[in-house]
């Protein structure tokens, strides 16, 4: 089930296949907080932690985002943000994992702005049926 979810996430987001491990980890993270086990009528997260998970911070895999450039020494007129793609959640903290397009590296940060609606609007425009 994880492989199918990861494959769907990679295809829908049009992400490169080198992000397959990130897609698997993100699928596992979200399924542990959202899929209810039939026998216990609870999510795996609830069974382990004894409380319902907070899912308000979940985002769409591959969503366009703008991480704030707070690690590099930037000049007065240089950009303070980069363009990236959301690829998951940190295992060690509450940070998000982002693929930075400029540096071509995966980074973890909490200082980020998401733009999920532009990707959804693009999908809606491109999937409209044509009149014949």
Short mmCIF file of N, CA and C in Angstrom, two decimals:
data_model
loop_
_atom_site.label_atom_id
_atom_site.label_comp_id
_atom_site.label_asym_id
_atom_site.label_seq_id
_atom_site.Cartn_x
_atom_site.Cartn_y
_atom_site.Cartn_z
N UNK A 1 0.82 -1.19 0.00
CA UNK A 1 0.00 0.00 0.00
C UNK A 1 0.87 1.26 0.00
N UNK A 2 2.01 1.22 0.67
CA UNK A 2 2.90 2.38 0.69
C UNK A 2 3.47 2.66 -0.69
N UNK A 3 3.85 1.61 -1.41
CA UNK A 3 4.44 1.80 -2.73
C UNK A 3 3.43 2.42 -3.68
N UNK A 4 2.18 1.96 -3.63
CA UNK A 4 1.14 2.53 -4.50
C UNK A 4 0.89 3.99 -4.16
N UNK A 5 0.86 4.31 -2.87
CA UNK A 5 0.66 5.70 -2.46
C UNK A 5 1.83 6.57 -2.91
N UNK A 6 3.05 6.08 -2.74
CA UNK A 6 4.23 6.84 -3.16
C UNK A 6 4.25 7.03 -4.67
N UNK A 7 3.90 6.00 -5.42
CA UNK A 7 3.86 6.10 -6.88
C UNK A 7 2.84 7.16 -7.30
N UNK A 8 1.67 7.15 -6.67
CA UNK A 8 0.64 8.13 -6.99
C UNK A 8 1.11 9.55 -6.67
N UNK A 9 1.77 9.70 -5.52
CA UNK A 9 2.27 11.02 -5.13
C UNK A 9 3.32 11.53 -6.12
N UNK A 10 4.22 10.66 -6.54
CA UNK A 10 5.26 11.06 -7.49
C UNK A 10 4.67 11.43 -8.85
N UNK A 11 3.70 10.64 -9.31
CA UNK A 11 3.09 10.91 -10.61
C UNK A 11 2.27 12.20 -10.57
N UNK A 12 1.42 12.36 -9.55
CA UNK A 12 0.57 13.54 -9.45
C UNK A 12 1.40 14.82 -9.34
N UNK A 13 2.50 14.76 -8.59
CA UNK A 13 3.32 15.96 -8.39
C UNK A 13 4.34 16.17 -9.49
N UNK A 14 4.42 15.19 -10.40
CA UNK A 14 5.41 15.25 -11.49
C UNK A 14 6.83 15.41 -10.95
N UNK A 15 7.11 14.72 -9.86
CA UNK A 15 8.43 14.77 -9.23
C UNK A 15 9.36 13.76 -9.87
N UNK A 16 10.64 13.99 -9.73
CA UNK A 16 11.65 13.08 -10.25
C UNK A 16 11.66 11.79 -9.42
N UNK A 17 12.05 10.71 -10.08
CA UNK A 17 12.06 9.41 -9.41
C UNK A 17 13.12 9.31 -8.32
N UNK A 18 14.13 10.19 -8.31
CA UNK A 18 15.13 10.12 -7.25
C UNK A 18 14.53 10.49 -5.89
N UNK A 19 13.32 11.02 -5.88
CA UNK A 19 12.64 11.35 -4.62
C UNK A 19 11.76 10.20 -4.12
N UNK A 20 11.95 8.99 -4.66
CA UNK A 20 11.08 7.87 -4.29
C UNK A 20 11.13 7.56 -2.79
N UNK A 21 12.31 7.65 -2.18
CA UNK A 21 12.42 7.36 -0.74
C UNK A 21 11.66 8.40 0.09
N UNK A 22 11.72 9.66 -0.35
CA UNK A 22 10.98 10.72 0.34
C UNK A 22 9.47 10.49 0.21
N UNK A 23 9.03 10.03 -0.97
CA UNK A 23 7.61 9.76 -1.18
C UNK A 23 7.14 8.60 -0.30
N UNK A 24 7.96 7.56 -0.17
CA UNK A 24 7.61 6.42 0.70
C UNK A 24 7.50 6.89 2.15
N UNK A 25 8.47 7.67 2.62
CA UNK A 25 8.47 8.15 4.00
C UNK A 25 7.26 9.04 4.27
N UNK A 26 6.91 9.91 3.31
CA UNK A 26 5.77 10.80 3.48
C UNK A 26 4.46 10.02 3.46
N UNK A 27 4.37 9.02 2.59
CA UNK A 27 3.18 8.17 2.55
C UNK A 27 3.00 7.44 3.88
N UNK A 28 4.08 6.92 4.42
CA UNK A 28 4.03 6.23 5.71
C UNK A 28 3.60 7.20 6.82
N UNK A 29 4.17 8.39 6.83
CA UNK A 29 3.85 9.40 7.83
C UNK A 29 2.37 9.75 7.80
N UNK A 30 1.82 9.99 6.61
CA UNK A 30 0.42 10.40 6.50
C UNK A 30 -0.54 9.23 6.76
N UNK A 31 -0.18 8.04 6.29
CA UNK A 31 -1.07 6.89 6.52
C UNK A 31 -1.14 6.52 8.00
N UNK A 32 -0.05 6.67 8.71
CA UNK A 32 -0.08 6.38 10.15
C UNK A 32 -0.97 7.34 10.91
N UNK A 33 -1.27 8.48 10.32
CA UNK A 33 -2.12 9.48 10.98
C UNK A 33 -3.52 9.57 10.40
N UNK A 34 -3.79 8.83 9.32
CA UNK A 34 -5.09 9.01 8.67
C UNK A 34 -5.86 7.72 8.42
N UNK A 35 -5.20 6.60 8.22
CA UNK A 35 -5.91 5.35 7.92
C UNK A 35 -6.31 4.67 9.23
N UNK A 36 -7.58 4.36 9.33
CA UNK A 36 -8.12 3.76 10.55
C UNK A 36 -8.04 2.23 10.46
N UNK A 37 -7.49 1.62 11.49
CA UNK A 37 -7.39 0.16 11.59
C UNK A 37 -8.78 -0.39 11.90
N UNK A 38 -9.26 -1.35 11.12
CA UNK A 38 -10.62 -1.86 11.29
C UNK A 38 -10.85 -2.51 12.65
N UNK A 39 -9.89 -3.26 13.11
CA UNK A 39 -10.07 -4.01 14.36
C UNK A 39 -10.19 -3.09 15.57
N UNK A 40 -9.40 -2.04 15.61
CA UNK A 40 -9.38 -1.15 16.77
C UNK A 40 -10.16 0.15 16.56
N UNK A 41 -10.54 0.42 15.33
CA UNK A 41 -11.25 1.65 14.97
C UNK A 41 -10.45 2.89 15.35
N UNK A 42 -9.12 2.79 15.22
CA UNK A 42 -8.21 3.90 15.51
C UNK A 42 -7.09 3.90 14.49
N UNK A 43 -6.43 5.05 14.37
CA UNK A 43 -5.25 5.12 13.51
C UNK A 43 -4.06 4.51 14.24
N UNK A 44 -3.02 4.10 13.51
CA UNK A 44 -1.81 3.60 14.18
C UNK A 44 -1.23 4.63 15.16
N UNK A 45 -1.30 5.90 14.81
CA UNK A 45 -0.81 6.96 15.70
C UNK A 45 -1.56 6.94 17.03
N UNK A 46 -2.89 6.78 16.97
CA UNK A 46 -3.70 6.74 18.19
C UNK A 46 -3.37 5.53 19.04
N UNK A 47 -3.12 4.39 18.39
CA UNK A 47 -2.79 3.17 19.13
C UNK A 47 -1.47 3.30 19.88
N UNK A 48 -0.50 3.98 19.27
CA UNK A 48 0.83 4.12 19.89
C UNK A 48 0.84 5.23 20.94
N UNK A 49 0.24 6.38 20.61
CA UNK A 49 0.35 7.56 21.48
C UNK A 49 -0.85 7.79 22.40
N UNK A 50 -1.95 7.09 22.16
CA UNK A 50 -3.11 7.24 23.02
C UNK A 50 -3.91 8.51 22.82
N UNK A 51 -3.69 9.21 21.73
CA UNK A 51 -4.45 10.43 21.43
C UNK A 51 -4.58 10.59 19.93
N UNK A 52 -5.57 11.37 19.52
CA UNK A 52 -5.79 11.61 18.09
C UNK A 52 -4.67 12.47 17.52
N UNK A 53 -4.27 12.20 16.28
CA UNK A 53 -3.20 13.01 15.69
C UNK A 53 -3.70 14.37 15.22
N UNK A 54 -2.82 15.35 15.27
CA UNK A 54 -3.10 16.67 14.71
C UNK A 54 -2.68 16.62 13.24
N UNK A 55 -3.64 16.78 12.34
CA UNK A 55 -3.31 16.72 10.92
C UNK A 55 -3.41 18.08 10.24
N UNK A 56 -3.50 19.13 11.02
CA UNK A 56 -3.66 20.47 10.46
C UNK A 56 -2.41 20.95 9.73
N UNK A 57 -1.26 20.35 9.98
CA UNK A 57 -0.01 20.79 9.37
C UNK A 57 0.35 19.99 8.12
N UNK A 58 -0.48 19.03 7.72
CA UNK A 58 -0.18 18.22 6.54
C UNK A 58 -0.32 19.05 5.26
N UNK A 59 0.56 18.77 4.30
CA UNK A 59 0.54 19.48 3.02
C UNK A 59 0.63 18.50 1.87
N UNK A 60 0.33 18.98 0.68
CA UNK A 60 0.34 18.17 -0.53
C UNK A 60 1.77 17.89 -0.96
N UNK A 61 2.10 16.62 -1.20
CA UNK A 61 3.43 16.24 -1.66
C UNK A 61 3.70 16.92 -3.01
N UNK A 62 4.83 17.55 -3.15
CA UNK A 62 5.20 18.22 -4.39
C UNK A 62 4.68 19.64 -4.50
N UNK A 63 4.02 20.13 -3.46
CA UNK A 63 3.47 21.49 -3.50
C UNK A 63 4.59 22.52 -3.59
N UNK A 64 4.33 23.56 -4.34
CA UNK A 64 5.29 24.66 -4.46
C UNK A 64 5.38 25.37 -3.12
N UNK A 65 6.60 25.68 -2.71
CA UNK A 65 6.78 26.36 -1.44
C UNK A 65 7.99 27.28 -1.52
N UNK A 66 8.04 28.18 -0.57
CA UNK A 66 9.08 29.20 -0.54
C UNK A 66 9.78 29.19 0.81
N UNK A 67 10.86 28.43 0.93
CA UNK A 67 11.59 28.43 2.21
C UNK A 67 12.38 29.72 2.38
N UNK A 68 12.33 30.28 3.57
CA UNK A 68 13.09 31.49 3.86
C UNK A 68 14.57 31.14 3.95
N UNK A 69 15.39 31.94 3.31
CA UNK A 69 16.83 31.71 3.28
C UNK A 69 17.43 32.27 4.56
N UNK A 70 17.46 31.46 5.61
CA UNK A 70 17.95 31.95 6.90
C UNK A 70 19.28 31.32 7.31
N UNK A 71 19.86 30.50 6.45
CA UNK A 71 21.12 29.85 6.80
C UNK A 71 22.32 30.45 6.08
N UNK A 72 22.12 30.90 4.87
CA UNK A 72 23.23 31.43 4.10
C UNK A 72 23.41 32.92 4.38
N UNK A 73 24.62 33.38 4.22
CA UNK A 73 24.91 34.80 4.37
C UNK A 73 24.47 35.50 3.08
N UNK A 74 23.42 36.30 3.16
CA UNK A 74 22.89 36.95 1.97
C UNK A 74 23.17 38.44 2.02
N UNK A 75 23.31 39.00 0.84
CA UNK A 75 23.56 40.43 0.72
C UNK A 75 22.29 41.23 0.93
N UNK A 76 22.46 42.53 0.96
CA UNK A 76 21.34 43.42 1.24
C UNK A 76 20.23 43.30 0.20
N UNK A 77 20.59 43.14 -1.08
CA UNK A 77 19.59 43.09 -2.14
C UNK A 77 19.34 41.69 -2.68
N UNK A 78 19.95 40.67 -2.09
CA UNK A 78 19.73 39.30 -2.55
C UNK A 78 18.39 38.78 -2.05
N UNK A 79 17.91 37.74 -2.73
CA UNK A 79 16.63 37.14 -2.36
C UNK A 79 16.71 36.49 -0.98
N UNK A 80 15.68 36.71 -0.20
CA UNK A 80 15.64 36.12 1.13
C UNK A 80 14.88 34.80 1.14
N UNK A 81 14.36 34.42 0.00
CA UNK A 81 13.63 33.15 -0.11
C UNK A 81 14.03 32.41 -1.36
N UNK A 82 13.78 31.13 -1.36
CA UNK A 82 14.05 30.27 -2.50
C UNK A 82 12.74 29.65 -2.95
N UNK A 83 12.79 28.95 -4.06
CA UNK A 83 11.65 28.19 -4.53
C UNK A 83 11.97 26.72 -4.33
N UNK A 84 11.01 26.00 -3.79
CA UNK A 84 11.23 24.58 -3.55
C UNK A 84 9.95 23.79 -3.69
N UNK A 85 10.08 22.49 -3.47
CA UNK A 85 8.94 21.59 -3.51
C UNK A 85 8.87 20.83 -2.19
N UNK A 86 7.69 20.75 -1.64
CA UNK A 86 7.49 20.03 -0.39
C UNK A 86 7.61 18.53 -0.65
N UNK A 87 8.48 17.85 0.13
CA UNK A 87 8.67 16.41 -0.07
C UNK A 87 8.48 15.60 1.20
N UNK A 88 8.16 16.23 2.32
CA UNK A 88 7.91 15.42 3.50
C UNK A 88 8.11 16.14 4.82
N UNK A 89 8.19 15.32 5.86
CA UNK A 89 8.27 15.81 7.22
C UNK A 89 9.54 15.28 7.87
N UNK A 90 10.16 16.08 8.70
CA UNK A 90 11.38 15.68 9.39
C UNK A 90 11.06 14.59 10.41
N UNK A 91 11.96 13.63 10.53
CA UNK A 91 11.80 12.57 11.53
C UNK A 91 12.28 13.03 12.90
N UNK A 92 13.09 14.08 12.94
CA UNK A 92 13.71 14.52 14.19
C UNK A 92 13.07 15.74 14.83
N UNK A 93 12.26 16.49 14.07
CA UNK A 93 11.70 17.73 14.60
C UNK A 93 10.37 18.02 13.92
N UNK A 94 9.83 19.20 14.14
CA UNK A 94 8.58 19.60 13.50
C UNK A 94 8.81 20.30 12.17
N UNK A 95 9.98 20.18 11.61
CA UNK A 95 10.33 20.86 10.36
C UNK A 95 9.76 20.10 9.16
N UNK A 96 9.69 20.82 8.04
CA UNK A 96 9.30 20.24 6.76
C UNK A 96 10.55 19.92 5.96
N UNK A 97 10.45 18.92 5.09
CA UNK A 97 11.55 18.58 4.18
C UNK A 97 11.21 19.17 2.82
N UNK A 98 12.15 19.93 2.27
CA UNK A 98 11.94 20.68 1.03
C UNK A 98 13.07 20.35 0.06
N UNK A 99 12.71 20.18 -1.23
CA UNK A 99 13.73 20.09 -2.27
C UNK A 99 13.92 21.50 -2.82
N UNK A 100 15.07 22.08 -2.56
CA UNK A 100 15.38 23.45 -2.99
C UNK A 100 15.82 23.43 -4.45
N UNK A 101 15.09 24.13 -5.31
CA UNK A 101 15.41 24.13 -6.75
C UNK A 101 16.73 24.83 -7.05
N UNK A 102 17.06 25.87 -6.30
CA UNK A 102 18.29 26.61 -6.59
C UNK A 102 19.53 25.80 -6.22
N UNK A 103 19.54 25.25 -5.03
CA UNK A 103 20.72 24.52 -4.56
C UNK A 103 20.70 23.05 -4.96
N UNK A 104 19.52 22.57 -5.40
CA UNK A 104 19.33 21.17 -5.76
C UNK A 104 19.65 20.24 -4.59
N UNK A 105 19.28 20.68 -3.39
CA UNK A 105 19.50 19.89 -2.18
C UNK A 105 18.21 19.79 -1.38
N UNK A 106 18.14 18.75 -0.58
CA UNK A 106 17.01 18.58 0.33
C UNK A 106 17.36 19.29 1.64
N UNK A 107 16.44 20.11 2.11
CA UNK A 107 16.67 20.87 3.34
C UNK A 107 15.50 20.69 4.29
N UNK A 108 15.75 20.91 5.56
CA UNK A 108 14.69 20.88 6.56
C UNK A 108 14.56 22.26 7.17
N UNK A 109 13.33 22.77 7.20
CA UNK A 109 13.09 24.10 7.73
C UNK A 109 11.65 24.23 8.22
N UNK A 110 11.46 25.16 9.14
CA UNK A 110 10.11 25.50 9.60
C UNK A 110 9.67 26.85 9.03
N UNK A 111 10.63 27.63 8.54
CA UNK A 111 10.35 28.96 7.99
C UNK A 111 10.00 28.80 6.52
N UNK A 112 8.72 28.64 6.24
CA UNK A 112 8.30 28.31 4.89
C UNK A 112 6.89 28.82 4.62
N UNK A 113 6.63 29.17 3.36
CA UNK A 113 5.29 29.53 2.91
C UNK A 113 4.90 28.54 1.82
N UNK A 114 3.68 28.02 1.90
CA UNK A 114 3.21 27.04 0.93
C UNK A 114 2.29 27.69 -0.09
N UNK A 115 2.32 27.17 -1.31
CA UNK A 115 1.45 27.62 -2.39
C UNK A 115 0.85 26.39 -3.05
N UNK A 116 -0.07 25.74 -2.35
CA UNK A 116 -0.67 24.51 -2.87
C UNK A 116 -1.76 24.79 -3.89
N UNK A 117 -2.37 25.96 -3.83
CA UNK A 117 -3.49 26.25 -4.72
C UNK A 117 -3.06 26.43 -6.16
N UNK A 118 -1.86 26.94 -6.42
CA UNK A 118 -1.44 27.14 -7.81
C UNK A 118 -1.30 25.80 -8.52
N UNK A 119 -0.80 24.78 -7.83
CA UNK A 119 -0.67 23.45 -8.44
C UNK A 119 -2.04 22.85 -8.70
N UNK A 120 -2.98 23.04 -7.76
CA UNK A 120 -4.31 22.51 -7.95
C UNK A 120 -5.03 23.23 -9.08
N UNK A 121 -4.86 24.53 -9.19
CA UNK A 121 -5.49 25.29 -10.27
C UNK A 121 -4.93 24.86 -11.61
N UNK A 122 -3.62 24.61 -11.68
CA UNK A 122 -3.01 24.14 -12.93
C UNK A 122 -3.60 22.79 -13.32
N UNK A 123 -3.75 21.89 -12.36
CA UNK A 123 -4.31 20.57 -12.64
C UNK A 123 -5.75 20.70 -13.12
N UNK A 124 -6.52 21.59 -12.51
CA UNK A 124 -7.91 21.76 -12.90
C UNK A 124 -8.01 22.31 -14.31
N UNK A 125 -7.17 23.28 -14.66
CA UNK A 125 -7.19 23.85 -16.01
C UNK A 125 -6.77 22.81 -17.04
N UNK A 126 -5.76 22.00 -16.72
CA UNK A 126 -5.25 21.05 -17.70
C UNK A 126 -6.11 19.80 -17.82
N UNK A 127 -7.03 19.56 -16.87
CA UNK A 127 -7.83 18.35 -16.92
C UNK A 127 -9.26 18.61 -17.39
N UNK A 128 -9.57 19.83 -17.82
CA UNK A 128 -10.91 20.12 -18.31
C UNK A 128 -11.16 19.35 -19.60
N UNK A 129 -12.35 18.78 -19.73
CA UNK A 129 -12.65 18.06 -20.97
C UNK A 129 -12.79 19.04 -22.13
N UNK A 130 -12.32 18.63 -23.26
CA UNK A 130 -12.38 19.44 -24.48
C UNK A 130 -13.74 19.24 -25.16
N UNK A 131 -14.27 20.29 -25.75
CA UNK A 131 -15.48 20.17 -26.55
C UNK A 131 -15.11 19.68 -27.94
N UNK A 132 -15.91 18.77 -28.46
CA UNK A 132 -15.59 18.23 -29.80
C UNK A 132 -16.66 18.57 -30.78
#
